[in-house]
Amino acid sequence: MIDIAIVEDSKEQAAVLESHIKAYSTEHKLAVSISVFYDAITFLEKYSAFHIVYMDIMMPMLNGMDAAKLLREKDEKVILIFVTTMRQYAIQGYEVSAYDFIVKPITYPEFALKFTKVLGKLDRDLPADVFIRTDTSFVRPAPKDILYVEVKGHHCIYHTLNGEYRQYQTMKSAESALSGQCFVRCNNFLLVNLTHVDRIEGMTAYVGGSALQISHPRRKAFSEAFSQYMGGTKP
């Protein structure tokens, strides 16, 4: 789930941006949560961690630029995108580490192009969850929901509780993204979530209803890792 905040005093403009986000998420099968705030003061008072914030600049009481400075005191990492009617304000955005800006009126093609770039940044910046960029969608499963990862050719297939997702990726890269999350290889082509291992019989690990082959070179290490996990210790 990608958490997005819209800070915009115009209800009409906020609705346009919200509709663009929903259209994109539907088109690309992306799970998003959208919170709308009609003034910056309320936004800052009720702030909780967001992945992306769309901030209008020209707002009453507290303008977007000053609000962004206060936002950075709360959250240095959130992706901040200014929404403005005048491009010259965008230059000031560098002072508060704004990632990008969008000029009103916001058209869907421009929004979609920029939002795709934002998702690429999330892909790089959010190692806690796995961000999968498939041919047709963006998916961000929590590690606990991944049963195992299988490599075929130049792709990794993520077998999850909610389905399978294929991404152009090396096994080494997938293993690095899931490090520290109880994932261990049972052979060179399979990375298994020990949380979902039902049992091990001989050279086979049963994971979420699938029988996975354990290779001889990895049998000892995999079995020991599973024993540690069952004993309450992370491998």
Short mmCIF file of C-alpha atoms in Angstrom, two decimals:
data_model
loop_
_atom_site.label_atom_id
_atom_site.label_comp_id
_atom_site.label_asym_id
_atom_site.label_seq_id
_atom_site.Cartn_x
_atom_site.Cartn_y
_atom_site.Cartn_z
CA MET A 1 0.00 0.00 0.00
CA ILE A 2 1.38 3.41 -1.03
CA ASP A 3 0.19 6.20 1.25
CA ILE A 4 -0.36 9.52 -0.52
CA ALA A 5 -1.37 12.91 0.89
CA ILE A 6 -2.90 15.73 -1.13
CA VAL A 7 -2.64 19.18 0.48
CA GLU A 8 -4.77 21.52 -1.61
CA ASP A 9 -7.17 24.29 -0.53
CA SER A 10 -9.24 24.00 -3.72
CA LYS A 11 -11.64 21.07 -3.42
CA GLU A 12 -12.00 21.01 -7.19
CA GLN A 13 -8.25 20.78 -7.80
CA ALA A 14 -7.87 18.18 -5.05
CA ALA A 15 -10.59 16.08 -6.65
CA VAL A 16 -8.86 16.24 -10.04
CA LEU A 17 -5.56 15.06 -8.59
CA GLU A 18 -7.26 12.35 -6.56
CA SER A 19 -9.07 11.08 -9.66
CA HIS A 20 -5.77 10.92 -11.58
CA ILE A 21 -4.18 8.86 -8.80
CA LYS A 22 -7.15 6.48 -8.69
CA ALA A 23 -7.19 6.12 -12.49
CA TYR A 24 -3.47 5.32 -12.54
CA SER A 25 -3.75 2.86 -9.67
CA THR A 26 -6.62 1.06 -11.41
CA GLU A 27 -4.82 0.96 -14.73
CA HIS A 28 -1.61 -0.39 -13.20
CA LYS A 29 -3.17 -2.48 -10.42
CA LEU A 30 -1.47 -0.41 -7.75
CA ALA A 31 -2.67 -0.36 -4.13
CA VAL A 32 -2.85 3.21 -2.84
CA SER A 33 -4.33 5.05 0.12
CA ILE A 34 -5.19 8.74 -0.43
CA SER A 35 -5.67 11.34 2.31
CA VAL A 36 -6.86 14.85 1.35
CA PHE A 37 -6.20 17.96 3.45
CA TYR A 38 -7.64 21.36 2.54
CA ASP A 39 -5.12 23.38 4.53
CA ALA A 40 -1.49 22.89 5.47
CA ILE A 41 -1.97 23.49 9.19
CA THR A 42 -4.36 20.56 9.57
CA PHE A 43 -2.06 18.42 7.45
CA LEU A 44 0.92 19.11 9.71
CA GLU A 45 -1.08 18.65 12.90
CA LYS A 46 -2.43 15.28 11.80
CA TYR A 47 0.68 14.17 9.94
CA SER A 48 1.49 10.47 9.85
CA ALA A 49 4.05 8.81 7.66
CA PHE A 50 3.29 9.15 3.96
CA HIS A 51 5.24 7.92 0.97
CA ILE A 52 4.23 10.82 -1.30
CA VAL A 53 2.90 14.32 -0.56
CA TYR A 54 1.36 16.56 -3.23
CA MET A 55 1.53 20.10 -1.85
CA ASP A 56 -0.18 23.17 -3.29
CA ILE A 57 1.96 26.28 -2.91
CA MET A 58 -0.60 29.10 -2.85
CA MET A 59 -2.73 28.39 0.23
CA PRO A 60 -4.21 30.68 2.90
CA MET A 61 -2.92 30.80 6.50
CA LEU A 62 0.19 28.76 5.71
CA ASN A 63 1.56 28.53 2.18
CA GLY A 64 3.00 25.35 0.75
CA MET A 65 6.61 26.47 0.80
CA ASP A 66 6.56 27.32 4.51
CA ALA A 67 4.57 24.16 5.21
CA ALA A 68 7.20 22.13 3.38
CA LYS A 69 9.92 23.50 5.66
CA LEU A 70 7.92 22.36 8.70
CA LEU A 71 7.22 19.03 7.02
CA ARG A 72 10.93 18.40 6.61
CA GLU A 73 11.34 18.78 10.38
CA LYS A 74 8.91 15.88 10.78
CA ASP A 75 9.92 13.73 7.83
CA GLU A 76 13.13 14.10 5.83
CA LYS A 77 12.44 11.21 3.46
CA VAL A 78 8.87 11.67 2.23
CA ILE A 79 8.67 12.40 -1.50
CA LEU A 80 7.41 15.97 -1.86
CA ILE A 81 5.84 17.21 -5.09
CA PHE A 82 4.65 20.79 -5.43
CA VAL A 83 1.47 21.64 -7.28
CA THR A 84 1.52 25.20 -8.61
CA THR A 85 0.17 27.58 -11.24
CA MET A 86 3.55 29.25 -11.73
CA ARG A 87 6.72 27.45 -12.68
CA GLN A 88 9.03 29.98 -10.98
CA TYR A 89 7.97 28.67 -7.57
CA ALA A 90 9.38 25.27 -8.46
CA ILE A 91 12.93 26.58 -8.20
CA GLN A 92 12.40 27.33 -4.52
CA GLY A 93 11.43 23.69 -4.07
CA TYR A 94 15.07 22.69 -4.00
CA GLU A 95 15.38 24.44 -0.64
CA VAL A 96 13.04 21.83 0.89
CA SER A 97 14.25 18.88 -1.21
CA ALA A 98 11.15 18.74 -3.38
CA TYR A 99 11.34 15.86 -5.82
CA ASP A 100 9.26 17.43 -8.59
CA PHE A 101 6.45 19.86 -9.39
CA ILE A 102 3.25 19.77 -11.42
CA VAL A 103 1.74 22.84 -13.07
CA LYS A 104 -2.02 23.39 -12.91
CA PRO A 105 -4.29 22.56 -14.62
CA ILE A 106 -3.12 18.98 -14.13
CA THR A 107 -3.68 16.73 -17.14
CA TYR A 108 -3.70 12.97 -16.77
CA PRO A 109 -0.89 12.28 -19.31
CA GLU A 110 1.47 14.66 -17.49
CA PHE A 111 0.48 13.25 -14.12
CA ALA A 112 0.96 9.64 -15.27
CA LEU A 113 4.41 10.38 -16.70
CA LYS A 114 5.60 12.03 -13.50
CA PHE A 115 3.94 9.46 -11.24
CA THR A 116 5.79 6.65 -13.01
CA LYS A 117 9.05 8.44 -12.19
CA VAL A 118 7.98 8.75 -8.55
CA LEU A 119 7.30 5.02 -8.38
CA GLY A 120 10.81 4.42 -9.69
CA LYS A 121 12.16 6.47 -6.79
CA LEU A 122 10.05 4.49 -4.35
CA ASP A 123 11.49 1.34 -5.89
CA ARG A 124 14.97 2.55 -4.96
CA ASP A 125 14.15 4.08 -1.58
CA LEU A 126 11.84 1.52 0.06
CA PRO A 127 13.75 -1.67 0.89
CA ALA A 128 11.33 -2.61 3.68
CA ASP A 129 8.80 -3.94 1.21
CA VAL A 130 9.55 -5.49 -2.15
CA PHE A 131 8.52 -3.19 -4.99
CA ILE A 132 7.78 -5.29 -8.07
CA ARG A 133 7.58 -3.64 -11.47
CA THR A 134 5.86 -6.13 -13.80
CA ASP A 135 5.08 -5.65 -17.48
CA THR A 136 1.62 -4.28 -16.70
CA SER A 137 1.57 -3.16 -13.08
CA PHE A 138 3.38 -2.11 -9.92
CA VAL A 139 3.02 -4.35 -6.86
CA ARG A 140 4.43 -3.90 -3.37
CA PRO A 141 3.92 -7.06 -1.30
CA ALA A 142 5.08 -7.20 2.29
CA PRO A 143 7.86 -9.78 2.80
CA LYS A 144 5.61 -11.76 5.15
CA ASP A 145 3.19 -12.37 2.25
CA ILE A 146 5.85 -13.83 -0.06
CA LEU A 147 6.02 -17.64 -0.01
CA TYR A 148 9.12 -18.00 -2.14
CA VAL A 149 10.98 -16.45 -5.04
CA GLU A 150 11.81 -18.50 -8.11
CA VAL A 151 14.29 -17.48 -10.78
CA LYS A 152 13.65 -18.45 -14.40
CA GLY A 153 15.94 -17.11 -17.06
CA HIS A 154 16.40 -13.40 -16.40
CA HIS A 155 13.22 -13.05 -14.33
CA CYS A 156 12.26 -13.61 -10.71
CA ILE A 157 8.80 -14.94 -10.00
CA TYR A 158 7.40 -13.90 -6.63
CA HIS A 159 4.96 -16.50 -5.33
CA THR A 160 2.79 -14.66 -2.81
CA LEU A 161 -0.39 -15.20 -0.84
CA ASN A 162 -2.13 -12.98 -3.40
CA GLY A 163 -0.77 -14.46 -6.61
CA GLU A 164 2.38 -14.61 -8.72
CA TYR A 165 4.34 -11.62 -10.02
CA ARG A 166 7.17 -11.71 -12.55
CA GLN A 167 9.92 -9.12 -12.67
CA TYR A 168 13.11 -8.72 -14.70
CA GLN A 169 15.65 -9.23 -11.90
CA THR A 170 18.52 -11.41 -10.73
CA MET A 171 18.20 -13.78 -7.78
CA LYS A 172 21.09 -11.96 -6.12
CA SER A 173 19.13 -8.70 -6.26
CA ALA A 174 15.98 -10.32 -4.84
CA GLU A 175 17.99 -11.95 -2.06
CA SER A 176 19.55 -8.60 -1.17
CA ALA A 177 16.15 -6.87 -1.05
CA LEU A 178 14.84 -9.54 1.33
CA SER A 179 17.91 -9.80 3.54
CA GLY A 180 17.09 -10.00 7.23
CA GLN A 181 13.56 -11.24 6.48
CA CYS A 182 14.01 -15.00 7.09
CA PHE A 183 14.52 -15.87 3.43
CA VAL A 184 16.98 -18.68 2.66
CA ARG A 185 17.87 -20.46 -0.57
CA CYS A 186 17.00 -24.14 -0.74
CA ASN A 187 18.73 -24.36 -4.13
CA ASN A 188 20.28 -21.94 -6.62
CA PHE A 189 16.90 -21.11 -8.15
CA LEU A 190 14.60 -20.86 -5.11
CA LEU A 191 14.60 -18.38 -2.23
CA VAL A 192 12.22 -19.56 0.50
CA ASN A 193 10.42 -17.67 3.25
CA LEU A 194 10.95 -19.85 6.33
CA THR A 195 7.76 -18.42 7.80
CA HIS A 196 5.76 -20.44 5.27
CA VAL A 197 7.70 -23.72 5.43
CA ASP A 198 5.26 -26.36 6.66
CA ARG A 199 7.81 -29.16 6.93
CA ILE A 200 10.97 -30.64 5.44
CA GLU A 201 11.02 -34.26 4.32
CA GLY A 202 14.30 -35.56 2.95
CA MET A 203 15.27 -33.30 0.07
CA THR A 204 11.89 -31.55 -0.18
CA ALA A 205 10.58 -28.43 1.53
CA TYR A 206 6.81 -27.95 1.59
CA VAL A 207 5.94 -24.29 1.29
CA GLY A 208 2.37 -23.05 0.99
CA GLY A 209 1.24 -26.25 -0.69
CA SER A 210 4.23 -26.43 -3.05
CA ALA A 211 6.93 -29.10 -2.88
CA LEU A 212 10.32 -27.45 -3.45
CA GLN A 213 13.50 -29.37 -4.16
CA ILE A 214 16.43 -28.86 -1.79
CA SER A 215 19.83 -29.22 -3.44
CA HIS A 216 22.56 -31.31 -1.80
CA PRO A 217 25.02 -28.37 -1.47
CA ARG A 218 22.40 -26.25 0.33
CA ARG A 219 20.69 -28.97 2.39
CA LYS A 220 22.68 -28.51 5.59
CA ALA A 221 22.52 -24.72 5.64
CA PHE A 222 18.82 -24.67 4.78
CA SER A 223 17.93 -27.26 7.44
CA GLU A 224 19.96 -25.43 10.08
CA ALA A 225 18.31 -22.12 9.17
CA PHE A 226 14.88 -23.70 9.48
CA SER A 227 15.79 -25.22 12.84
CA GLN A 228 16.98 -21.81 14.09
CA TYR A 229 13.76 -20.21 12.91
CA MET A 230 11.63 -22.86 14.64
CA GLY A 231 13.65 -22.24 17.78
CA GLY A 232 12.81 -18.55 17.68
CA THR A 233 16.10 -17.29 16.26
CA LYS A 234 16.49 -15.46 12.96
CA PRO A 235 18.91 -17.28 10.63
#
